[in-house]
């Protein structure tokens, strides 16, 4: 979870993620984790800036050969 998603937007100051959306996200992540556990896998969930969290995870795992990601399109 990127803390920057819970700050106000640059245009109008409204929260990018309000309480209802946050609850939906948390419930969705919990459900995904439970589904993955039933299939013998797991889900890593972290809070922080993705560029820092991914770097730390790669350092911890040590044997990462590839990382895939998407970038959110931002309006100017």
PDB file of C-alpha atoms in Angstrom:
ATOM      1  CA  UNK A   1       0.000   0.000   0.000  1.00  0.00           C
ATOM      2  CA  UNK A   2       1.529   3.261  -1.175  1.00  0.00           C
ATOM      3  CA  UNK A   3       0.903   5.984   1.443  1.00  0.00           C
ATOM      4  CA  UNK A   4       0.760   8.572  -1.338  1.00  0.00           C
ATOM      5  CA  UNK A   5      -2.576   7.077  -2.433  1.00  0.00           C
ATOM      6  CA  UNK A   6      -4.174   8.260   0.789  1.00  0.00           C
ATOM      7  CA  UNK A   7      -3.200  11.913   0.470  1.00  0.00           C
ATOM      8  CA  UNK A   8      -5.191  14.613  -1.266  1.00  0.00           C
ATOM      9  CA  UNK A   9      -4.990  14.971  -5.040  1.00  0.00           C
ATOM     10  CA  UNK A  10      -2.867  17.703  -6.536  1.00  0.00           C
ATOM     11  CA  UNK A  11      -5.838  19.394  -8.252  1.00  0.00           C
ATOM     12  CA  UNK A  12      -8.576  19.680  -5.649  1.00  0.00           C
ATOM     13  CA  UNK A  13      -7.206  18.141  -2.461  1.00  0.00           C
ATOM     14  CA  UNK A  14      -9.814  15.359  -2.326  1.00  0.00           C
ATOM     15  CA  UNK A  15      -8.520  12.053  -1.001  1.00  0.00           C
ATOM     16  CA  UNK A  16      -7.480   9.718  -3.792  1.00  0.00           C
ATOM     17  CA  UNK A  17      -8.642   6.783  -1.687  1.00  0.00           C
ATOM     18  CA  UNK A  18     -11.519   7.449   0.671  1.00  0.00           C
ATOM     19  CA  UNK A  19     -12.729   5.229   3.529  1.00  0.00           C
ATOM     20  CA  UNK A  20     -15.121   3.146   1.415  1.00  0.00           C
ATOM     21  CA  UNK A  21     -12.551   2.451  -1.269  1.00  0.00           C
ATOM     22  CA  UNK A  22      -9.950   1.608   1.370  1.00  0.00           C
ATOM     23  CA  UNK A  23     -12.305  -0.876   3.030  1.00  0.00           C
ATOM     24  CA  UNK A  24     -12.969  -2.487  -0.373  1.00  0.00           C
ATOM     25  CA  UNK A  25      -9.218  -2.734  -1.060  1.00  0.00           C
ATOM     26  CA  UNK A  26      -8.495  -4.274   2.339  1.00  0.00           C
ATOM     27  CA  UNK A  27     -11.296  -6.825   1.949  1.00  0.00           C
ATOM     28  CA  UNK A  28     -10.121  -7.665  -1.572  1.00  0.00           C
ATOM     29  CA  UNK A  29      -6.519  -8.181  -0.460  1.00  0.00           C
ATOM     30  CA  UNK A  30      -7.657 -10.350   2.454  1.00  0.00           C
ATOM     31  CA  UNK A  31      -9.780 -12.472   0.113  1.00  0.00           C
ATOM     32  CA  UNK A  32      -6.930 -12.812  -2.390  1.00  0.00           C
ATOM     33  CA  UNK A  33      -4.521 -13.879   0.354  1.00  0.00           C
ATOM     34  CA  UNK A  34      -6.988 -16.520   1.606  1.00  0.00           C
ATOM     35  CA  UNK A  35      -7.555 -17.822  -1.933  1.00  0.00           C
ATOM     36  CA  UNK A  36      -3.809 -18.071  -2.575  1.00  0.00           C
ATOM     37  CA  UNK A  37      -3.251 -19.883   0.744  1.00  0.00           C
ATOM     38  CA  UNK A  38      -5.832 -22.506  -0.263  1.00  0.00           C
ATOM     39  CA  UNK A  39      -3.779 -23.075  -3.409  1.00  0.00           C
ATOM     40  CA  UNK A  40      -0.507 -23.400  -1.491  1.00  0.00           C
ATOM     41  CA  UNK A  41       0.807 -19.911  -2.192  1.00  0.00           C
ATOM     42  CA  UNK A  42       0.852 -16.620  -0.335  1.00  0.00           C
ATOM     43  CA  UNK A  43       0.587 -12.882  -0.855  1.00  0.00           C
ATOM     44  CA  UNK A  44       3.202 -10.387   0.279  1.00  0.00           C
ATOM     45  CA  UNK A  45       1.612  -7.145   1.451  1.00  0.00           C
ATOM     46  CA  UNK A  46       3.687  -4.134   2.431  1.00  0.00           C
ATOM     47  CA  UNK A  47       3.094  -0.469   3.225  1.00  0.00           C
ATOM     48  CA  UNK A  48       5.484   2.075   1.771  1.00  0.00           C
ATOM     49  CA  UNK A  49       6.662   3.644  -1.442  1.00  0.00           C
ATOM     50  CA  UNK A  50       6.793   0.884  -4.063  1.00  0.00           C
ATOM     51  CA  UNK A  51      10.253   1.922  -5.245  1.00  0.00           C
ATOM     52  CA  UNK A  52      11.540   1.334  -1.703  1.00  0.00           C
ATOM     53  CA  UNK A  53       9.456  -1.734  -0.833  1.00  0.00           C
ATOM     54  CA  UNK A  54      10.324  -3.620  -4.041  1.00  0.00           C
ATOM     55  CA  UNK A  55      14.020  -2.866  -3.578  1.00  0.00           C
ATOM     56  CA  UNK A  56      13.877  -4.188  -0.002  1.00  0.00           C
ATOM     57  CA  UNK A  57      11.998  -7.346  -1.066  1.00  0.00           C
ATOM     58  CA  UNK A  58      14.525  -8.082  -3.803  1.00  0.00           C
ATOM     59  CA  UNK A  59      17.340  -7.634  -1.296  1.00  0.00           C
ATOM     60  CA  UNK A  60      15.636 -10.002   1.160  1.00  0.00           C
ATOM     61  CA  UNK A  61      14.882 -12.681  -1.442  1.00  0.00           C
ATOM     62  CA  UNK A  62      18.269 -12.488  -3.101  1.00  0.00           C
ATOM     63  CA  UNK A  63      17.517 -14.610  -6.173  1.00  0.00           C
ATOM     64  CA  UNK A  64      15.096 -12.474  -8.188  1.00  0.00           C
ATOM     65  CA  UNK A  65      15.526 -12.766 -11.955  1.00  0.00           C
ATOM     66  CA  UNK A  66      12.701 -10.457 -13.079  1.00  0.00           C
ATOM     67  CA  UNK A  67      10.314  -7.838 -11.747  1.00  0.00           C
ATOM     68  CA  UNK A  68       7.110  -6.815 -13.553  1.00  0.00           C
ATOM     69  CA  UNK A  69       5.047  -3.766 -12.722  1.00  0.00           C
ATOM     70  CA  UNK A  70       2.648  -1.225 -14.173  1.00  0.00           C
ATOM     71  CA  UNK A  71       2.670   2.501 -13.799  1.00  0.00           C
ATOM     72  CA  UNK A  72      -0.466   4.464 -13.142  1.00  0.00           C
ATOM     73  CA  UNK A  73      -1.246   7.072 -15.782  1.00  0.00           C
ATOM     74  CA  UNK A  74      -1.376  10.494 -14.171  1.00  0.00           C
ATOM     75  CA  UNK A  75      -3.229  13.476 -15.524  1.00  0.00           C
ATOM     76  CA  UNK A  76      -1.350  16.742 -15.704  1.00  0.00           C
TER      77      UNK A  76
END
